[in-house]
Short mmCIF file of C-alpha atoms and ligand atoms in Angstrom, two decimals:
data_model
loop_
_atom_site.label_atom_id
_atom_site.label_comp_id
_atom_site.label_asym_id
_atom_site.label_seq_id
_atom_site.Cartn_x
_atom_site.Cartn_y
_atom_site.Cartn_z
CA UNK A 1109 83.22 57.71 113.33
CA UNK A 1110 86.96 58.39 113.15
CA UNK A 1111 88.94 59.17 116.25
CA UNK A 1112 90.65 62.49 116.97
CA UNK A 1113 88.22 64.93 115.40
CA UNK A 1114 87.87 68.08 117.54
CA UNK A 1115 84.58 68.90 119.34
CA UNK A 1116 84.01 71.74 116.85
CA UNK A 1117 83.68 69.11 114.14
CA UNK A 1118 80.73 67.44 115.91
CA UNK A 1119 79.17 70.84 116.48
CA UNK A 1120 79.47 71.62 112.74
CA UNK A 1121 78.02 68.20 111.91
CA UNK A 1122 74.92 68.98 114.00
CA UNK A 1123 74.53 72.30 112.21
CA UNK A 1124 74.91 70.51 108.87
CA UNK A 1125 72.03 68.16 109.67
CA UNK A 1126 69.82 71.13 110.52
CA UNK A 1127 70.91 73.29 107.54
CA UNK A 1128 68.12 74.15 105.15
CA UNK A 1129 69.74 75.71 102.11
CA UNK A 1130 72.35 74.15 99.82
CA UNK A 1131 74.55 77.23 100.22
CA UNK A 1132 74.52 76.78 103.99
CA UNK A 1133 75.30 73.07 103.64
CA UNK A 1134 78.24 73.80 101.33
CA UNK A 1135 79.67 76.36 103.77
CA UNK A 1136 79.38 73.96 106.74
CA UNK A 1137 80.87 71.05 104.80
CA UNK A 1138 83.82 73.22 103.84
CA UNK A 1139 84.22 74.11 107.51
CA UNK A 1140 84.11 70.42 108.47
CA UNK A 1141 86.84 69.64 105.93
CA UNK A 1142 89.08 72.28 107.53
CA UNK A 1143 88.31 71.01 111.03
CA UNK A 1144 89.07 67.40 110.20
CA UNK A 1145 92.67 66.46 111.06
CA UNK A 1146 94.61 64.76 108.26
CA UNK A 1147 95.53 61.19 109.23
CA UNK A 1148 94.79 57.62 108.20
CA UNK A 1149 91.77 57.39 110.50
CA UNK A 1150 89.99 60.23 108.69
CA UNK A 1151 90.81 59.24 105.08
CA UNK A 1152 87.49 57.52 104.45
CA UNK A 1153 85.44 60.30 105.97
CA UNK A 1154 87.38 62.88 103.97
CA UNK A 1155 86.50 61.10 100.71
CA UNK A 1156 82.82 60.86 101.70
CA UNK A 1157 82.63 64.54 102.61
CA UNK A 1158 84.40 65.50 99.41
CA UNK A 1159 81.89 63.55 97.35
CA UNK A 1160 78.99 65.15 99.21
CA UNK A 1161 80.50 68.59 98.68
CA UNK A 1162 81.05 67.98 94.97
CA UNK A 1163 77.45 66.82 94.52
CA UNK A 1164 76.05 69.84 96.33
CA UNK A 1165 78.22 72.24 94.33
CA UNK A 1166 77.26 70.61 91.02
CA UNK A 1167 73.61 70.94 92.01
CA UNK A 1168 74.11 74.63 92.75
CA UNK A 1169 75.91 75.18 89.46
CA UNK A 1170 73.12 73.53 87.51
CA UNK A 1171 70.59 75.72 89.31
CA UNK A 1172 72.61 78.78 88.34
CA UNK A 1173 72.81 77.46 84.76
CA UNK A 1174 76.55 77.13 84.48
CA UNK A 1175 79.84 76.22 86.05
CA UNK A 1176 80.95 77.79 89.33
CA UNK A 1177 83.15 80.69 88.40
CA UNK A 1178 86.66 80.68 89.79
CA UNK A 1179 88.85 83.72 89.45
CA UNK A 1180 92.37 84.18 90.75
CA UNK A 1181 95.11 86.76 90.49
CA UNK A 1182 98.71 85.49 90.25
CA UNK A 1183 100.94 87.06 92.88
CA UNK A 1184 103.48 89.57 91.67
CA UNK A 1185 105.96 91.81 93.44
CA UNK A 1186 106.92 91.95 97.12
CA UNK A 1187 103.38 91.61 98.52
CA UNK A 1188 99.73 91.43 97.56
CA UNK A 1189 97.20 93.91 98.96
CA UNK A 1190 93.46 93.68 98.29
CA UNK A 1191 91.33 96.82 98.03
CA UNK A 1192 87.63 96.53 98.74
CA UNK A 1193 84.73 98.79 99.65
CA UNK A 1194 81.15 99.73 98.96
CA UNK A 1195 80.28 100.73 95.38
CA UNK A 1196 81.52 104.09 94.08
CA UNK A 1197 83.92 104.83 96.93
CA UNK A 1198 86.78 105.46 94.47
CA UNK A 1199 88.68 102.15 94.33
CA UNK A 1200 89.25 102.33 90.57
CA UNK A 1201 90.31 105.96 90.81
CA UNK A 1202 93.01 105.00 93.33
CA UNK A 1203 94.24 102.13 91.13
CA UNK A 1204 94.37 104.58 88.20
CA UNK A 1205 96.32 107.16 90.20
CA UNK A 1206 98.77 104.76 91.86
CA UNK A 1207 99.45 102.14 89.18
CA UNK A 1208 99.62 101.73 85.42
CA UNK A 1209 96.29 99.85 85.36
CA UNK A 1210 93.38 101.65 83.72
CA UNK A 1211 90.06 100.45 85.14
CA UNK A 1212 86.91 102.34 84.26
CA UNK A 1213 86.11 105.09 86.78
CA UNK A 1214 82.43 105.98 86.75
CA UNK A 1215 79.78 107.56 88.94
CA UNK A 1216 77.54 104.49 88.91
CA UNK A 1217 77.82 101.45 91.19
CA UNK A 1218 79.37 98.08 90.29
CA UNK A 1219 81.48 99.45 87.47
CA UNK A 1220 84.26 97.01 88.35
CA UNK A 1221 83.15 93.40 87.96
CA UNK A 1222 86.51 91.59 87.82
CA UNK A 1223 89.72 91.99 89.87
CA UNK A 1224 91.97 94.81 88.66
CA UNK A 1225 95.59 94.29 89.69
CA UNK A 1226 98.16 97.07 89.46
CA UNK A 1227 101.69 97.56 90.77
CA UNK A 1228 102.39 100.35 93.27
CA UNK A 1229 106.04 101.35 93.17
CA UNK A 1230 107.90 102.34 96.33
CA UNK A 1231 111.56 103.05 95.49
CA UNK A 1232 112.87 99.66 94.30
CA UNK A 1233 109.90 97.65 95.59
CA UNK A 1234 106.75 96.77 93.69
CA UNK A 1235 103.58 96.01 95.63
CA UNK A 1236 100.57 94.44 93.97
CA UNK A 1237 97.33 96.29 94.73
CA UNK A 1238 94.14 94.58 93.56
CA UNK A 1239 90.75 96.27 93.28
CA UNK A 1240 87.94 93.80 93.89
CA UNK A 1241 84.30 94.30 92.90
CA UNK A 1242 82.19 96.27 95.38
CA UNK A 1243 80.69 94.43 98.36
CA UNK A 1244 77.25 95.25 99.73
CA UNK A 1245 74.74 93.59 102.04
CA UNK A 1246 73.25 91.70 99.12
CA UNK A 1247 76.14 91.17 96.76
CA UNK A 1248 79.62 89.77 96.75
CA UNK A 1249 81.17 87.77 93.92
CA UNK A 1250 81.71 84.15 95.05
CA UNK A 1251 85.43 84.23 94.31
CA UNK A 1252 86.15 87.42 96.28
CA UNK A 1253 86.76 85.76 99.71
CA UNK A 1254 89.38 83.41 98.27
CA UNK A 1255 91.39 86.27 96.77
CA UNK A 1256 91.19 88.23 100.03
CA UNK A 1257 92.26 85.18 102.02
CA UNK A 1258 95.40 84.80 99.90
CA UNK A 1259 96.49 88.42 100.21
CA UNK A 1260 98.88 89.91 102.77
CA UNK A 1261 96.81 92.93 103.76
CA UNK A 1262 93.27 94.14 103.19
CA UNK A 1263 92.40 97.79 102.66
CA UNK A 1264 88.78 98.84 103.07
CA UNK A 1265 88.11 102.11 101.32
CA UNK A 1266 85.56 104.44 102.89
CA UNK A 1267 83.80 107.24 101.06
CA UNK A 1268 84.32 110.26 103.32
CA UNK A 1269 81.63 112.10 101.34
CA UNK A 1270 79.10 109.69 102.86
CA UNK A 1271 77.43 110.62 106.13
CA UNK A 1272 77.19 107.00 107.27
CA UNK A 1273 80.54 105.32 107.09
CA UNK A 1274 79.36 102.37 109.16
CA UNK A 1275 76.81 101.56 106.48
CA UNK A 1276 79.68 100.98 104.06
CA UNK A 1277 81.81 98.88 106.34
CA UNK A 1278 79.34 96.77 108.34
CA UNK A 1279 77.99 94.75 105.39
CA UNK A 1280 81.54 93.99 104.32
CA UNK A 1281 82.49 92.66 107.75
CA UNK A 1282 79.36 90.52 107.85
CA UNK A 1283 79.67 89.20 104.30
CA UNK A 1284 83.23 88.04 104.93
CA UNK A 1285 82.37 86.51 108.30
CA UNK A 1286 79.87 84.28 106.51
CA UNK A 1287 82.92 82.93 104.70
CA UNK A 1288 84.88 82.51 107.95
CA UNK A 1289 87.12 85.49 107.29
CA UNK A 1290 87.52 87.70 110.37
CA UNK A 1291 88.82 91.19 109.74
CA UNK A 1292 91.23 92.22 112.48
CA UNK A 1293 93.62 95.00 113.45
CA UNK A 1294 96.36 92.45 114.14
CA UNK A 1295 96.44 88.68 113.67
CA UNK A 1296 95.98 87.17 117.16
CA UNK A 1297 98.69 84.86 118.54
CA UNK A 1298 98.21 81.26 117.43
CA UNK A 1299 97.01 80.07 120.85
CA UNK A 1300 94.17 82.61 120.78
CA UNK A 1301 93.01 81.85 117.24
CA UNK A 1302 89.71 80.08 116.74
CA UNK A 1303 89.79 76.85 114.76
CA UNK A 1304 88.42 77.13 111.22
CA UNK A 1305 88.63 80.93 111.09
CA UNK A 1306 90.86 82.84 108.72
CA UNK A 1307 92.11 86.16 110.17
CA UNK A 1308 92.81 89.00 107.79
CA UNK A 1309 94.85 92.02 108.79
CA UNK A 1310 92.74 94.98 107.74
CA UNK A 1311 93.22 98.75 107.56
CA UNK A 1312 90.85 101.56 106.65
CA UNK A 1313 91.52 104.06 103.94
CA UNK A 1314 89.37 107.19 103.74
CA UNK A 1315 88.86 108.55 100.23
CA UNK A 1316 87.37 111.80 98.86
CA UNK A 1317 89.00 113.89 101.58
CA UNK A 1318 88.49 116.78 99.13
CA UNK A 1319 84.74 116.64 99.83
CA UNK A 1320 83.57 119.57 101.99
CA UNK A 1321 81.86 117.23 104.50
CA UNK A 1322 84.74 114.77 104.72
CA UNK A 1323 86.16 115.78 108.09
CA UNK A 1324 82.73 116.13 109.72
CA UNK A 1325 81.69 112.69 108.45
CA UNK A 1326 84.89 111.11 109.67
CA UNK A 1327 84.64 112.82 113.05
CA UNK A 1328 81.30 111.11 113.74
CA UNK A 1329 82.75 107.63 113.44
CA UNK A 1330 86.38 108.22 114.30
CA UNK A 1331 86.25 106.61 117.74
CA UNK A 1332 84.42 103.50 116.60
CA UNK A 1333 86.58 103.06 113.53
CA UNK A 1334 89.81 103.68 115.41
CA UNK A 1335 89.04 101.08 118.03
CA UNK A 1336 88.12 98.48 115.45
CA UNK A 1337 90.88 98.99 112.86
CA UNK A 1338 93.99 101.04 112.21
CA UNK A 1339 93.55 103.96 109.86
CA UNK A 1340 95.79 103.78 106.83
CA UNK A 1341 95.10 107.41 106.10
CA UNK A 1342 92.77 109.77 104.29
CA UNK A 1343 93.35 110.67 100.64
CA UNK A 1344 91.69 112.04 97.58
CA UNK A 1345 92.30 109.44 94.89
CA UNK A 1346 91.87 112.24 92.35
CA UNK A 1347 94.46 114.54 93.88
CA UNK A 1348 98.10 113.40 93.56
CA UNK A 1349 99.22 115.83 96.30
CA UNK A 1350 97.38 113.66 98.87
CA UNK A 1351 98.98 110.47 97.54
CA UNK A 1352 102.67 111.28 97.85
CA UNK A 1353 103.11 109.05 100.92
CA UNK A 1354 100.74 106.32 99.79
CA UNK A 1355 103.39 103.91 98.43
CA UNK A 1356 105.67 104.35 101.46
CA UNK A 1357 102.77 103.89 103.86
CA UNK A 1358 101.76 100.74 102.02
CA UNK A 1359 105.29 99.36 102.33
CA UNK A 1360 105.37 100.19 106.07
CA UNK A 1361 101.88 98.76 106.67
CA UNK A 1362 102.97 95.45 105.19
CA UNK A 1363 105.63 95.07 107.90
CA UNK A 1364 108.26 93.99 105.44
CA UNK A 1365 111.87 95.02 104.94
CA UNK A 1366 114.29 94.75 102.04
CA UNK A 1367 117.92 93.78 102.22
CA UNK A 1368 120.60 93.33 99.58
CA UNK A 1369 123.20 90.62 99.51
CA UNK A 1370 126.67 90.80 98.06
CA UNK A 1371 129.62 88.45 97.71
CA UNK A 1372 132.71 89.23 99.87
CA UNK A 1373 135.12 91.56 98.12
CA UNK A 1374 132.67 92.47 95.36
CA UNK A 1375 131.14 95.85 94.63
CA UNK A 1376 127.40 95.88 94.64
CA UNK A 1377 124.39 97.68 93.20
CA UNK A 1378 121.26 98.33 95.22
CA UNK A 1379 119.02 96.40 92.88
CA UNK A 1380 116.85 93.37 93.30
CA UNK A 1381 116.17 93.52 97.03
CA UNK A 1382 115.34 90.45 99.05
CA UNK A 1383 112.00 90.98 100.80
CA UNK A 1384 111.65 89.62 104.33
CA UNK A 1385 109.15 90.05 107.17
CA UNK A 1386 110.13 92.72 109.71
CA UNK A 1387 111.91 91.01 112.59
CA UNK A 1388 113.80 88.63 110.29
CA UNK A 1389 117.37 87.75 111.26
CA UNK A 1390 120.68 87.26 109.46
CA UNK A 1391 119.93 83.52 109.27
CA UNK A 1392 116.56 84.20 107.60
CA UNK A 1393 118.31 86.32 104.99
CA UNK A 1394 120.94 83.63 104.43
CA UNK A 1395 118.17 81.06 103.88
CA UNK A 1396 116.89 83.06 100.92
CA UNK A 1397 120.31 82.53 99.27
CA UNK A 1398 120.77 78.86 100.12
CA UNK A 1399 119.94 76.46 102.95
CA UNK A 1400 123.59 75.52 103.19
CA UNK A 1401 124.74 79.13 103.55
CA UNK A 1402 122.26 79.57 106.41
CA UNK A 1403 123.61 76.49 108.15
CA UNK A 1404 127.31 77.07 107.56
CA UNK A 1405 128.12 80.77 107.53
CA UNK A 1406 130.64 81.72 110.22
CA UNK A 1407 129.90 85.41 110.36
CA UNK A 1408 128.34 88.20 108.33
CA UNK A 1409 129.15 91.84 107.69
CA UNK A 1410 126.56 94.56 107.21
CA UNK A 1411 126.38 98.06 105.79
CA UNK A 1412 123.51 100.43 106.45
CA UNK A 1413 121.47 102.28 109.00
CA UNK A 1414 122.69 102.01 112.62
CA UNK A 1415 125.91 100.03 111.94
CA UNK A 1416 129.50 100.90 110.96
CA UNK A 1417 130.39 100.00 107.41
CA UNK A 1418 131.21 96.31 107.28
CA UNK A 1419 130.33 95.70 110.93
CA UNK A 1420 130.30 92.07 111.99
CA UNK A 1421 126.97 90.96 113.50
CA UNK A 1422 125.62 87.84 115.19
CA UNK A 1423 123.56 85.23 113.35
CA UNK A 1424 120.42 86.10 115.26
CA UNK A 1425 120.84 89.84 114.74
CA UNK A 1426 117.60 91.45 113.59
CA UNK A 1427 117.83 93.06 110.16
CA UNK A 1428 116.96 96.63 109.28
CA UNK A 1429 115.38 97.85 106.07
CA UNK A 1430 117.98 98.73 103.45
CA UNK A 1431 120.91 96.79 104.90
CA UNK A 1432 123.55 95.26 102.64
CA UNK A 1433 124.70 91.83 103.83
CA UNK A 1434 127.82 89.82 103.14
CA UNK A 1435 127.99 86.23 104.34
CA UNK A 1436 131.33 84.57 105.14
CA UNK A 1437 131.37 80.79 104.99
N1 GTP B 1289 85.38 114.06 94.94
C1 GTP B 1289 85.99 112.91 94.69
N2 GTP B 1289 85.43 112.03 93.86
C2 GTP B 1289 86.06 110.86 93.63
C3 GTP B 1289 87.32 110.56 94.23
N3 GTP B 1289 87.70 109.32 93.83
C4 GTP B 1289 86.74 108.88 93.00
N4 GTP B 1289 85.75 109.80 92.86
C5 GTP B 1289 84.54 109.69 92.05
O1 GTP B 1289 83.71 108.66 92.59
C6 GTP B 1289 83.05 107.95 91.55
C7 GTP B 1289 83.34 106.48 91.67
O2 GTP B 1289 84.71 106.24 91.44
P1 GTP B 1289 85.28 104.78 91.10
O3 GTP B 1289 86.76 104.87 91.20
O4 GTP B 1289 84.70 104.28 89.82
O5 GTP B 1289 84.67 103.98 92.31
P2 GTP B 1289 84.75 102.39 92.60
O6 GTP B 1289 84.88 102.25 94.07
O7 GTP B 1289 85.81 101.77 91.77
O8 GTP B 1289 83.31 101.93 92.13
P3 GTP B 1289 82.79 100.46 91.71
O9 GTP B 1289 83.85 99.79 90.87
O10 GTP B 1289 81.56 100.74 90.97
O11 GTP B 1289 82.55 99.75 92.99
C8 GTP B 1289 83.54 108.57 90.24
O12 GTP B 1289 82.60 109.51 89.81
C9 GTP B 1289 84.85 109.24 90.63
O13 GTP B 1289 85.15 110.33 89.79
C10 GTP B 1289 87.90 111.53 95.11
O14 GTP B 1289 88.95 111.36 95.70
N5 GTP B 1289 87.18 112.68 95.30
MG1 MG B 1290 85.77 100.25 90.38
#
């Protein structure tokens, strides 16, 4: 047995020995791979586990009569947001209203079987919004967790016309937990994170606010839902007047800012923003231009909200959305 594997690894190993189904064994092996630190002492074990995992997966694929399906969506734009929910809640309708994508919108469940990406435009920023196939207690496409894990924010759409909103959301939480994805209001600080768990920042989006029972249905679960997640808002995906703030809210929810850089003495156009996480500093912005600029710049000038035109600021000054930056080497 290699040295330096955490106690959670041994605990997973015990569960693996007791596991009955191949699916369970695959999930635990994947967990063990994540838990195993990467160093020389674990190389051999890593190879053995990988072989075991491959064999189990091949067995599963044969049982299902084909190859394991992998599906991915290449990232585009400033951020990637995944949109999930129970069947028929109106995910495709929202994608149709907010982007140029044209998925089928229909009054029967599981209309969408593959990811549908579209670009939501907020001023000069494009945000990728991806509809994923509906998730229920008994069904979730195998590739869905991986796409969610890679996204920056998860939106769960609720059907406000339904009198049991928890019925829509509970199965989703449970399905994703089986794949070690924990849906959270905010990502916990690193020291409080559990090993082998992926945290996903999640917000709720109520749809079909035009339905006569919408506010009464929401009222019933408001407290529970509010304590568990932040509410992104309530809309009617069919009614553009309820969607006017959607793109801005999405930008704000992502906790990102855009800045523009210009060379000293040059005029500049507000195009092609640099996207950075909120809280980023002048040095972070300089890094996006060049490592050397970040290391060497003597001072920087900024234009924008809260500063005088061309004001000189410190290297660790926190940026604001919309600022224009000029680095002096
Ligand atoms: N009243 C009302 N109906 C809506 C709204 N949005 C969608 N619908 C209707 O709800 C039904 C389902 O809409 P879809 O957009 O196909 O739902 P979905 O979540 O993509 O469904 P699946 O892909 O099957 O999971 C359709 O009949 C839509 O016309 C809305 O805001 N208000
Ligand atoms: Mg759909």
